[in-house]
Amino acid sequence: MSQSLFMTGGTAAVVVVLLAGGFLKCFTTLQIFRLGLGLYSSTVGIIVLLFSLVFAFFVVDSATPVSIFSRSSDFATVQKQVTPVIEANTDAEEIEKLRALQERLQKRFAAAGTEAAKDSQEVVSPKEESEVSSNSSGDGFSVLLLGFLLTELKIAFQLGLLFIVPFVVIDLLVVHVMQLLQVQQLSAAAFSLPLKLLLFIAVDGWSLMTQRFIVDYAGS
């Protein structure tokens, strides 16, 4: 019973990490995009939050063979299914750095318990050996999950920078033109916001943004 609960919890943890990755990418990018537009109200923040949650649900349920509502108790099968998807969307350099950090932590904490382990060493059955090997593979999978989250966050900042640069250019141009015309009665946002929205609509921004969010998953 406890083993079944553990496996179910492990499956849920994988799905939660995948959801968190999609949510981080979408929410961080849209937050930067919102600041670029100059929309600071809490209402827009709630809209961004809801859209990010829906996007994360859509990505995980579509891009991975594991359904969010799956009740599979076989964690090894779930891990084998989602590993290719996560690996395809994770920076290899980030994985190497995390594995190096994990090895340092393992050596540090293992050294403290080496003597106690020798004193209480017992004969390990084949079943226990298989459990140990599965635990070691699970450690590697945890590194992969963390690398996936960090990669998603890095991509989110890259996308946010890509979207906010044109808005910053528009702000600078509007301020410069207003200074030349000596217009001081109105704020720069009154002119820049319509121009930003016009540019965003002209290039079909929502479609481009959504495609850019999902293209990495679709290509995996």
mmCIF file of C-alpha atoms in Angstrom:
data_model
loop_
_atom_site.group_PDB
_atom_site.id
_atom_site.type_symbol
_atom_site.label_atom_id
_atom_site.label_comp_id
_atom_site.label_asym_id
_atom_site.label_seq_id
_atom_site.Cartn_x
_atom_site.Cartn_y
_atom_site.Cartn_z
ATOM 1 C CA MET A 1 0.000 0.000 0.000
ATOM 2 C CA SER A 2 2.745 2.453 0.984
ATOM 3 C CA GLN A 3 4.755 1.529 -2.131
ATOM 4 C CA SER A 4 1.713 2.170 -4.328
ATOM 5 C CA LEU A 5 1.172 5.535 -2.665
ATOM 6 C CA PHE A 6 4.835 6.402 -3.176
ATOM 7 C CA MET A 7 4.662 5.561 -6.870
ATOM 8 C CA THR A 8 1.482 7.550 -7.300
ATOM 9 C CA GLY A 9 3.125 10.471 -5.525
ATOM 10 C CA GLY A 10 6.165 10.184 -7.776
ATOM 11 C CA THR A 11 3.963 10.252 -10.864
ATOM 12 C CA ALA A 12 2.167 13.316 -9.535
ATOM 13 C CA ALA A 13 5.513 14.988 -8.814
ATOM 14 C CA VAL A 14 6.637 14.538 -12.425
ATOM 15 C CA VAL A 15 3.411 16.047 -13.731
ATOM 16 C CA VAL A 16 3.706 18.943 -11.262
ATOM 17 C CA VAL A 17 7.247 19.691 -12.466
ATOM 18 C CA LEU A 18 6.106 19.657 -16.097
ATOM 19 C CA LEU A 19 3.237 21.979 -15.211
ATOM 20 C CA ALA A 20 5.606 24.262 -13.321
ATOM 21 C CA GLY A 21 7.940 24.436 -16.316
ATOM 22 C CA GLY A 22 5.210 25.507 -18.707
ATOM 23 C CA PHE A 23 3.798 27.916 -16.145
ATOM 24 C CA LEU A 24 7.183 29.527 -15.440
ATOM 25 C CA LYS A 25 7.900 30.089 -19.118
ATOM 26 C CA CYS A 26 4.502 31.604 -19.890
ATOM 27 C CA PHE A 27 4.027 33.615 -16.692
ATOM 28 C CA THR A 28 7.519 35.145 -16.648
ATOM 29 C CA THR A 29 7.371 36.095 -20.329
ATOM 30 C CA LEU A 30 3.911 37.625 -20.036
ATOM 31 C CA GLN A 31 4.896 39.541 -16.901
ATOM 32 C CA ILE A 32 7.814 41.134 -18.762
ATOM 33 C CA PHE A 33 5.516 41.757 -21.727
ATOM 34 C CA ARG A 34 2.947 43.401 -19.438
ATOM 35 C CA LEU A 35 5.572 45.698 -17.951
ATOM 36 C CA GLY A 36 6.706 46.604 -21.455
ATOM 37 C CA LEU A 37 3.177 47.692 -22.317
ATOM 38 C CA GLY A 38 3.003 49.716 -19.119
ATOM 39 C CA LEU A 39 0.016 47.798 -17.737
ATOM 40 C CA TYR A 40 0.592 47.643 -13.989
ATOM 41 C CA SER A 41 -2.947 46.985 -12.751
ATOM 42 C CA SER A 42 -3.738 43.900 -10.692
ATOM 43 C CA THR A 43 -6.511 42.947 -13.127
ATOM 44 C CA VAL A 44 -3.994 42.412 -15.907
ATOM 45 C CA GLY A 45 -1.858 40.412 -13.489
ATOM 46 C CA ILE A 46 -4.776 38.078 -12.761
ATOM 47 C CA ILE A 47 -5.398 37.626 -16.494
ATOM 48 C CA VAL A 48 -1.731 36.765 -17.010
ATOM 49 C CA LEU A 49 -1.877 34.248 -14.153
ATOM 50 C CA LEU A 50 -4.985 32.521 -15.517
ATOM 51 C CA PHE A 51 -3.619 32.392 -19.058
ATOM 52 C CA SER A 52 -0.349 30.911 -17.783
ATOM 53 C CA LEU A 53 -2.191 28.171 -15.884
ATOM 54 C CA VAL A 54 -4.287 27.265 -18.935
ATOM 55 C CA PHE A 55 -1.186 27.263 -21.126
ATOM 56 C CA ALA A 56 0.688 24.964 -18.736
ATOM 57 C CA PHE A 57 -2.277 22.570 -18.661
ATOM 58 C CA PHE A 58 -2.444 22.565 -22.481
ATOM 59 C CA VAL A 59 1.281 21.958 -22.970
ATOM 60 C CA VAL A 60 1.597 19.089 -20.500
ATOM 61 C CA ASP A 61 -1.583 17.369 -21.637
ATOM 62 C CA SER A 62 -0.676 17.723 -25.335
ATOM 63 C CA ALA A 63 3.099 17.428 -25.533
ATOM 64 C CA THR A 64 3.568 14.487 -23.154
ATOM 65 C CA PRO A 65 2.077 10.992 -23.320
ATOM 66 C CA VAL A 66 1.121 11.230 -19.634
ATOM 67 C CA SER A 67 -2.307 12.693 -19.005
ATOM 68 C CA ILE A 68 -2.681 15.117 -16.117
ATOM 69 C CA PHE A 69 -5.564 13.025 -14.867
ATOM 70 C CA SER A 70 -3.630 9.769 -15.204
ATOM 71 C CA ARG A 71 -3.747 7.554 -12.117
ATOM 72 C CA SER A 72 -0.989 5.223 -13.205
ATOM 73 C CA SER A 73 0.894 3.760 -10.254
ATOM 74 C CA ASP A 74 3.901 2.685 -12.332
ATOM 75 C CA PHE A 75 6.352 5.524 -11.737
ATOM 76 C CA ALA A 76 9.085 3.845 -13.793
ATOM 77 C CA THR A 77 6.808 3.741 -16.844
ATOM 78 C CA VAL A 78 5.844 7.386 -16.406
ATOM 79 C CA GLN A 79 9.488 8.358 -15.979
ATOM 80 C CA LYS A 80 10.412 6.486 -19.156
ATOM 81 C CA GLN A 81 7.614 8.225 -21.080
ATOM 82 C CA VAL A 82 8.345 11.802 -20.047
ATOM 83 C CA THR A 83 12.156 11.644 -20.019
ATOM 84 C CA PRO A 84 12.541 12.157 -23.819
ATOM 85 C CA VAL A 85 10.212 15.168 -23.690
ATOM 86 C CA ILE A 86 12.105 16.763 -20.811
ATOM 87 C CA GLU A 87 15.534 16.009 -22.288
ATOM 88 C CA ALA A 88 14.549 17.627 -25.590
ATOM 89 C CA ASN A 89 13.624 20.845 -23.754
ATOM 90 C CA THR A 90 16.523 20.989 -21.295
ATOM 91 C CA ASP A 91 19.884 22.686 -21.761
ATOM 92 C CA ALA A 92 22.638 20.043 -21.724
ATOM 93 C CA GLU A 93 25.122 22.411 -20.075
ATOM 94 C CA GLU A 94 22.647 23.099 -17.273
ATOM 95 C CA ILE A 95 22.287 19.361 -16.686
ATOM 96 C CA GLU A 96 26.065 18.898 -16.452
ATOM 97 C CA LYS A 97 26.367 21.721 -13.912
ATOM 98 C CA LEU A 98 23.573 20.276 -11.770
ATOM 99 C CA ARG A 99 25.047 16.783 -11.905
ATOM 100 C CA ALA A 100 28.411 18.145 -10.777
ATOM 101 C CA LEU A 101 26.716 19.923 -7.866
ATOM 102 C CA GLN A 102 24.789 16.767 -6.991
ATOM 103 C CA GLU A 103 27.980 14.694 -6.959
ATOM 104 C CA ARG A 104 29.636 17.190 -4.613
ATOM 105 C CA LEU A 105 26.644 17.060 -2.263
ATOM 106 C CA GLN A 106 26.517 13.270 -2.364
ATOM 107 C CA LYS A 107 30.231 12.994 -1.541
ATOM 108 C CA ARG A 108 29.931 15.496 1.283
ATOM 109 C CA PHE A 109 26.980 13.815 2.995
ATOM 110 C CA ALA A 110 28.092 10.274 2.211
ATOM 111 C CA ALA A 111 31.466 10.812 3.882
ATOM 112 C CA ALA A 112 29.809 11.641 7.199
ATOM 113 C CA GLY A 113 27.831 8.395 7.250
ATOM 114 C CA THR A 114 30.463 6.046 5.846
ATOM 115 C CA GLU A 115 31.654 4.715 9.206
ATOM 116 C CA ALA A 116 28.117 4.163 10.484
ATOM 117 C CA ALA A 117 27.208 2.378 7.270
ATOM 118 C CA LYS A 118 30.175 0.027 7.625
ATOM 119 C CA ASP A 119 29.259 -0.823 11.208
ATOM 120 C CA SER A 120 25.669 -1.676 10.341
ATOM 121 C CA GLN A 121 26.338 -3.229 6.929
ATOM 122 C CA GLU A 122 24.085 -6.146 6.097
ATOM 123 C CA VAL A 123 23.756 -8.562 3.210
ATOM 124 C CA VAL A 124 21.707 -6.954 0.454
ATOM 125 C CA SER A 125 19.201 -9.158 -1.340
ATOM 126 C CA PRO A 126 18.729 -8.990 -5.141
ATOM 127 C CA LYS A 127 15.398 -7.238 -4.617
ATOM 128 C CA GLU A 128 17.049 -4.558 -2.476
ATOM 129 C CA GLU A 129 19.804 -4.158 -5.081
ATOM 130 C CA SER A 130 17.198 -3.474 -7.746
ATOM 131 C CA GLU A 131 15.577 -0.916 -5.448
ATOM 132 C CA VAL A 132 18.937 0.811 -4.930
ATOM 133 C CA SER A 133 19.567 0.960 -8.666
ATOM 134 C CA SER A 134 16.109 2.402 -9.232
ATOM 135 C CA ASN A 135 16.781 5.005 -6.546
ATOM 136 C CA SER A 136 20.044 6.013 -8.225
ATOM 137 C CA SER A 137 18.272 6.417 -11.558
ATOM 138 C CA GLY A 138 15.649 8.465 -9.739
ATOM 139 C CA ASP A 139 18.400 10.788 -8.487
ATOM 140 C CA GLY A 140 19.494 11.374 -12.081
ATOM 141 C CA PHE A 141 15.906 12.019 -13.061
ATOM 142 C CA SER A 142 15.563 14.637 -10.316
ATOM 143 C CA VAL A 143 18.567 16.451 -11.802
ATOM 144 C CA LEU A 144 16.869 16.311 -15.186
ATOM 145 C CA LEU A 145 13.677 17.803 -13.756
ATOM 146 C CA LEU A 146 15.545 20.665 -12.070
ATOM 147 C CA GLY A 147 17.493 21.336 -15.258
ATOM 148 C CA PHE A 148 14.212 21.425 -17.158
ATOM 149 C CA LEU A 149 12.796 24.089 -14.829
ATOM 150 C CA LEU A 150 15.938 26.230 -15.030
ATOM 151 C CA THR A 151 15.974 25.950 -18.822
ATOM 152 C CA GLU A 152 12.333 26.991 -19.026
ATOM 153 C CA LEU A 153 13.058 30.003 -16.822
ATOM 154 C CA LYS A 154 16.040 30.993 -18.965
ATOM 155 C CA ILE A 155 13.946 30.739 -22.141
ATOM 156 C CA ALA A 156 11.242 32.841 -20.487
ATOM 157 C CA PHE A 157 13.679 35.693 -19.871
ATOM 158 C CA GLN A 158 14.967 35.418 -23.436
ATOM 159 C CA LEU A 159 11.429 35.611 -24.823
ATOM 160 C CA GLY A 160 10.559 38.464 -22.492
ATOM 161 C CA LEU A 161 13.597 40.408 -23.687
ATOM 162 C CA LEU A 162 12.638 39.690 -27.289
ATOM 163 C CA PHE A 163 9.137 41.089 -26.750
ATOM 164 C CA ILE A 164 10.058 44.075 -24.583
ATOM 165 C CA VAL A 165 12.854 45.557 -26.743
ATOM 166 C CA PRO A 166 10.478 46.925 -29.447
ATOM 167 C CA PHE A 167 8.337 48.503 -26.728
ATOM 168 C CA VAL A 168 11.362 50.196 -25.161
ATOM 169 C CA VAL A 169 12.306 51.577 -28.586
ATOM 170 C CA ILE A 170 8.784 52.958 -29.015
ATOM 171 C CA ASP A 171 8.956 54.581 -25.561
ATOM 172 C CA LEU A 172 12.259 56.254 -26.407
ATOM 173 C CA LEU A 173 10.975 57.512 -29.760
ATOM 174 C CA VAL A 174 7.772 58.884 -28.228
ATOM 175 C CA VAL A 175 9.648 60.687 -25.451
ATOM 176 C CA HIS A 176 12.098 62.137 -27.966
ATOM 177 C CA VAL A 177 9.328 63.371 -30.289
ATOM 178 C CA MET A 178 7.399 64.868 -27.366
ATOM 179 C CA GLN A 179 10.506 66.753 -26.277
ATOM 180 C CA LEU A 180 11.022 68.088 -29.788
ATOM 181 C CA LEU A 181 7.389 69.203 -30.021
ATOM 182 C CA GLN A 182 7.484 70.473 -26.435
ATOM 183 C CA VAL A 183 4.366 68.534 -25.504
ATOM 184 C CA GLN A 184 4.168 68.462 -21.725
ATOM 185 C CA GLN A 185 0.435 68.322 -21.032
ATOM 186 C CA LEU A 186 0.153 64.578 -21.716
ATOM 187 C CA SER A 187 2.189 61.652 -20.465
ATOM 188 C CA ALA A 188 4.293 59.582 -22.836
ATOM 189 C CA ALA A 189 2.175 56.509 -22.062
ATOM 190 C CA ALA A 190 -0.857 58.163 -23.665
ATOM 191 C CA PHE A 191 0.971 58.034 -27.012
ATOM 192 C CA SER A 192 3.187 54.984 -26.621
ATOM 193 C CA LEU A 193 0.504 52.503 -25.495
ATOM 194 C CA PRO A 194 -1.628 52.836 -28.676
ATOM 195 C CA LEU A 195 1.513 52.493 -30.801
ATOM 196 C CA LYS A 196 2.578 49.374 -28.910
ATOM 197 C CA LEU A 197 -0.852 47.789 -29.286
ATOM 198 C CA LEU A 198 -0.940 48.732 -32.976
ATOM 199 C CA LEU A 199 2.442 47.097 -33.537
ATOM 200 C CA PHE A 200 1.408 44.007 -31.575
ATOM 201 C CA ILE A 201 -1.807 43.615 -33.581
ATOM 202 C CA ALA A 202 -0.083 44.349 -36.908
ATOM 203 C CA VAL A 203 2.385 41.492 -36.478
ATOM 204 C CA ASP A 204 -0.312 39.149 -35.080
ATOM 205 C CA GLY A 205 1.468 39.125 -31.740
ATOM 206 C CA TRP A 206 -0.762 36.671 -29.895
ATOM 207 C CA SER A 207 -0.314 34.024 -32.570
ATOM 208 C CA LEU A 208 3.453 34.535 -32.690
ATOM 209 C CA MET A 209 3.719 34.473 -28.908
ATOM 210 C CA THR A 210 1.684 31.290 -28.538
ATOM 211 C CA GLN A 211 3.621 29.549 -31.291
ATOM 212 C CA ARG A 212 6.911 30.604 -29.718
ATOM 213 C CA PHE A 213 5.793 29.191 -26.385
ATOM 214 C CA ILE A 214 4.896 25.806 -27.833
ATOM 215 C CA VAL A 215 7.463 25.405 -30.627
ATOM 216 C CA ASP A 216 10.063 23.831 -28.324
ATOM 217 C CA TYR A 217 7.593 21.228 -27.072
ATOM 218 C CA ALA A 218 6.218 20.530 -30.544
ATOM 219 C CA GLY A 219 9.690 19.941 -31.862
ATOM 220 C CA SER A 220 10.493 17.346 -29.213
#
